């Protein structure tokens, strides 16, 4: 696990965008694993600028998203489907048929999870997986627990995550209590992983990545088993 410590959020976003843009320049049909939340928004803005400057194209790029609230309608402005269109897809030349997000409208959540995992497995494999990190160390919606799932699954959200995410909703009661999420195994299949973290509220979670221990109580520590993980964080998250 490699750490790149940046001065601030903007520098973190630029650093990550450079790695993704460099990939898209040499591999036009790259497969990206994408995250939502506030952390990757700057990265997506940088990629949109690169696209507008004619430096990269998303025409043949495929994407898989980490997670989606469940149940949620796609037209709900808090759905991750809406988020991805709003923050990236509608600003670049990506073919929406090449984008895939767990379906928060699926009648059968278990089947959707199985199908999603199959769709990832049938692809050529995620080249770069973008991750944020929860204050409690979650990645995707793999929350701290005594056991973690390998594959895409339906999960309940912890009180900590519901409270953290309530900042996007009109009231905490409107935050969905469940989500569909890639499992730790699905995430670990990516060839390269970029984990982004900004702000002092992520410091405790990042601290757990700096030592040599693995714990399911901080799910992100499982990433230490992957041989190509870059943590790009600002000084506040790193603890400087
Ligand atoms: C989002 C996701 C979550 C977030 C995490 C941090 O797709 O999987 O794990 O990355 O909750 O969220 P922010 O960036 O809003 O602090």
Coordinates of C-alpha atoms and ligand atoms in Angstrom, one line a residue:
X1 CA 0.0 0.0 0.0
X2 CA 1.5 3.3 -1.2
X3 CA 0.6 6.7 0.3
X4 CA 0.6 10.0 -1.5
X5 CA 0.1 12.8 0.9
X6 CA -1.2 16.0 -0.8
X7 CA -1.4 19.5 0.5
X8 CA -5.2 19.7 0.1
X9 CA -8.4 18.3 -1.5
X10 CA -7.7 19.9 -4.9
X11 CA -4.2 18.5 -5.1
X12 CA -5.5 15.0 -4.1
X13 CA -8.1 15.2 -6.9
X14 CA -5.5 16.2 -9.5
X15 CA -3.2 13.5 -8.4
X16 CA -5.9 10.8 -8.8
X17 CA -7.1 12.3 -12.1
X18 CA -3.6 12.1 -13.5
X19 CA -3.4 8.4 -12.9
X20 CA -6.9 7.7 -14.4
X21 CA -6.3 10.0 -17.4
X22 CA -2.9 8.4 -18.1
X23 CA -4.7 5.0 -18.2
X24 CA -7.4 6.3 -20.6
X25 CA -4.7 7.7 -22.9
X26 CA -3.2 4.3 -23.4
X27 CA -6.2 2.0 -22.9
X28 CA -9.3 3.5 -24.6
X29 CA -11.5 0.7 -23.5
X30 CA -10.4 0.7 -19.9
X31 CA -12.8 -0.5 -17.2
X32 CA -13.2 1.9 -14.3
X33 CA -14.7 1.1 -10.9
X34 CA -16.4 4.2 -9.6
X35 CA -17.4 5.5 -6.2
X36 CA -19.9 8.2 -5.1
X37 CA -19.9 10.4 -2.0
X38 CA -18.3 13.8 -1.7
X39 CA -14.7 12.7 -2.0
X40 CA -14.4 11.8 -5.7
X41 CA -16.3 14.8 -7.0
X42 CA -13.1 16.8 -7.5
X43 CA -11.6 13.8 -9.4
X44 CA -14.6 13.7 -11.7
X45 CA -14.3 17.4 -12.3
X46 CA -10.7 17.0 -13.2
X47 CA -11.6 14.2 -15.6
X48 CA -14.3 16.3 -17.2
X49 CA -11.7 19.1 -17.8
X50 CA -9.3 16.6 -19.4
X51 CA -12.2 15.5 -21.6
X52 CA -13.1 19.1 -22.5
X53 CA -9.5 19.8 -23.3
X54 CA -9.6 16.8 -25.8
X55 CA -7.0 14.8 -23.8
X56 CA -9.2 11.8 -23.0
X57 CA -12.3 10.2 -24.3
X58 CA -14.8 7.9 -22.5
X59 CA -16.3 6.6 -25.8
X60 CA -15.2 3.0 -25.2
X61 CA -14.8 3.2 -21.4
X62 CA -16.9 0.8 -19.3
X63 CA -17.7 1.5 -15.6
X64 CA -19.0 -0.4 -12.6
X65 CA -20.1 1.4 -9.5
X66 CA -19.4 0.2 -6.0
X67 CA -22.8 0.5 -4.6
X68 CA -26.3 1.9 -4.5
X69 CA -28.9 2.6 -1.8
X70 CA -31.7 0.0 -1.6
X71 CA -34.5 0.5 -2.3
X72 CA -34.2 3.8 -4.2
X73 CA -35.6 5.1 -7.4
X74 CA -33.1 6.1 -10.1
X75 CA -34.7 9.6 -10.4
X76 CA -34.3 10.3 -6.7
X77 CA -31.5 12.9 -6.6
X78 CA -29.8 11.0 -3.8
X79 CA -29.5 7.8 -5.8
X80 CA -26.0 6.9 -6.9
X81 CA -27.5 6.5 -10.4
X82 CA -28.5 10.2 -10.3
X83 CA -25.1 11.2 -8.8
X84 CA -23.1 9.5 -11.5
X85 CA -25.1 11.1 -14.3
X86 CA -24.9 14.5 -12.6
X87 CA -21.2 14.4 -11.6
X88 CA -19.6 12.6 -14.6
X89 CA -21.6 10.7 -17.2
X90 CA -23.7 13.6 -18.6
X91 CA -20.5 15.7 -19.0
X92 CA -18.4 13.3 -21.1
X93 CA -18.9 11.1 -24.2
X94 CA -19.5 7.8 -22.3
X95 CA -22.0 5.4 -23.7
X96 CA -24.6 4.9 -20.9
X97 CA -25.0 1.3 -22.0
X98 CA -21.4 0.8 -20.9
X99 CA -22.1 2.0 -17.4
X100 CA -23.3 -0.3 -14.7
X101 CA -24.6 0.5 -11.2
X102 CA -26.3 -2.0 -8.8
X103 CA -30.1 -1.5 -9.5
X104 CA -31.7 0.1 -6.5
X105 CA -35.1 -0.5 -8.1
X106 CA -34.7 -4.2 -8.5
X107 CA -37.6 -6.2 -7.1
X108 CA -35.3 -9.0 -6.0
X109 CA -32.2 -7.6 -4.3
X110 CA -30.5 -10.9 -3.9
X111 CA -30.8 -11.7 -7.6
X112 CA -29.6 -8.3 -8.6
X113 CA -26.5 -8.8 -6.4
X114 CA -25.8 -12.2 -8.0
X115 CA -26.4 -10.7 -11.5
X116 CA -24.1 -7.7 -10.7
X117 CA -21.3 -10.0 -9.6
X118 CA -21.7 -12.1 -12.8
X119 CA -21.6 -8.9 -14.9
X120 CA -18.3 -7.9 -13.3
X121 CA -16.9 -11.4 -13.7
X122 CA -18.0 -11.4 -17.4
X123 CA -16.1 -8.2 -18.1
X124 CA -12.4 -8.0 -18.8
X125 CA -11.9 -6.9 -15.2
X126 CA -11.7 -3.5 -13.5
X127 CA -8.5 -1.7 -14.4
X128 CA -8.7 1.0 -11.7
X129 CA -11.1 1.0 -8.8
X130 CA -11.7 4.4 -7.1
X131 CA -12.7 4.2 -3.5
X132 CA -13.6 6.7 -0.8
X133 CA -13.5 5.6 2.9
X134 CA -16.0 6.0 5.6
X135 CA -15.1 7.5 9.0
X136 CA -15.5 4.0 10.4
X137 CA -13.2 2.5 7.7
X138 CA -16.0 1.2 5.4
X139 CA -15.3 0.8 1.7
X140 CA -18.3 0.6 -0.6
X141 CA -20.9 -0.2 2.0
X142 CA -18.8 -3.0 3.6
X143 CA -19.4 -1.8 7.2
X144 CA -17.2 -2.9 10.2
X145 CA -18.3 -6.3 11.4
X146 CA -16.9 -9.6 12.7
X147 CA -17.3 -11.0 9.2
X148 CA -17.1 -9.4 5.7
X149 CA -18.7 -10.5 2.5
X150 CA -16.7 -11.5 -0.6
X151 CA -19.3 -10.7 -3.2
X152 CA -21.9 -8.1 -4.0
X153 CA -24.6 -8.2 -1.4
X154 CA -27.5 -6.5 0.3
X155 CA -26.4 -4.9 3.5
X156 CA -27.8 -2.7 6.3
X157 CA -26.1 0.6 7.0
X158 CA -24.6 1.4 10.4
X159 CA -25.9 4.3 12.5
X160 CA -22.6 6.0 11.9
X161 CA -23.0 5.9 8.1
X162 CA -26.6 6.9 8.2
X163 CA -25.7 9.9 10.2
X164 CA -22.7 10.8 8.0
X165 CA -24.8 10.5 4.9
X166 CA -27.7 12.4 6.3
X167 CA -25.9 15.6 5.3
X168 CA -27.1 15.0 1.8
X169 CA -30.8 14.4 2.7
X170 CA -33.5 16.7 4.0
X171 CA -33.8 14.7 7.1
X172 CA -32.0 11.7 8.6
X173 CA -35.3 9.7 8.4
X174 CA -35.0 9.8 4.6
X175 CA -31.6 8.1 4.5
X176 CA -32.2 4.6 3.1
X177 CA -31.2 2.0 5.8
X178 CA -29.9 -0.6 3.3
X179 CA -27.7 -0.7 0.2
X180 CA -26.4 -3.1 -2.5
X181 CA -22.6 -3.1 -2.5
X182 CA -19.7 -4.9 -4.0
X183 CA -18.1 -7.1 -1.5
X184 CA -14.4 -7.0 -0.4
X185 CA -13.7 -9.8 -2.9
X186 CA -15.3 -7.9 -5.8
X187 CA -13.2 -4.8 -4.9
X188 CA -10.0 -6.8 -4.5
X189 CA -10.3 -8.2 -8.1
X190 CA -9.5 -4.7 -9.5
X191 CA -6.0 -4.5 -11.0
X192 CA -5.3 -1.2 -9.3
X193 CA -7.1 0.5 -6.4
X194 CA -7.0 4.2 -5.7
X195 CA -8.4 5.1 -2.2
X196 CA -9.1 8.8 -1.7
X197 CA -9.5 10.5 1.7
X198 CA -9.8 14.1 2.6
X199 CA -10.3 15.9 6.0
X200 CA -9.5 15.3 9.6
X201 CA -12.7 13.2 10.1
X202 CA -11.0 10.4 8.0
X203 CA -7.8 10.5 10.0
X204 CA -8.7 7.6 12.3
X205 CA -9.6 5.4 9.4
X206 CA -6.4 6.3 7.6
X207 CA -4.3 5.6 10.7
X208 CA -5.6 2.0 10.7
X209 CA -4.1 1.7 7.2
X210 CA -0.7 2.9 8.2
X211 CA 0.1 0.0 10.6
X212 CA 0.7 -3.7 9.8
X213 CA -2.6 -5.1 11.1
X214 CA -5.7 -6.3 9.3
X215 CA -9.1 -6.1 11.0
X216 CA -12.7 -6.6 9.8
X217 CA -13.5 -3.7 12.3
X218 CA -11.9 -1.4 9.7
X219 CA -12.8 -3.1 6.4
X220 CA -10.4 -0.9 4.4
X221 CA -7.5 -2.7 6.1
X222 CA -8.3 -5.7 3.9
X223 CA -6.8 -3.7 1.0
X224 CA -3.4 -4.3 2.5
X225 CA -3.6 -7.8 0.9
X226 CA -3.8 -6.2 -2.6
X227 CA -0.4 -5.5 -4.3
X228 CA -1.4 -2.3 -6.1
X229 CA -3.2 0.1 -3.8
X230 CA -2.5 3.9 -3.8
X231 CA -3.9 5.9 -0.9
X232 CA -4.1 9.5 -2.1
X233 CA -5.0 11.7 0.9
X234 CA -4.6 15.3 2.1
X235 CA -2.5 16.2 5.1
X236 CA -5.6 16.4 7.4
X237 CA -6.6 12.9 6.6
X238 CA -3.1 11.6 6.9
X239 CA -2.7 13.3 10.3
X240 CA -0.1 16.0 9.6
Ligands
LIG1 C1 -19.6 5.6 -2.1 C2 -19.1 4.7 -1.1 C3 -18.7 5.0 0.3 C4 -18.0 6.4 0.4 C5 -17.7 6.7 1.8 C6 -17.1 8.1 2.0 O1 -19.8 5.0 -3.3 O2 -18.9 3.5 -1.5 O3 -17.9 4.0 0.8 O4 -16.9 6.4 -0.4 O5 -18.9 6.7 2.6 O6 -18.0 9.1 1.6 P1 -17.6 10.6 1.4 O7 -16.7 10.7 0.3 O8 -18.9 11.3 1.2 O9 -17.0 11.0 2.7

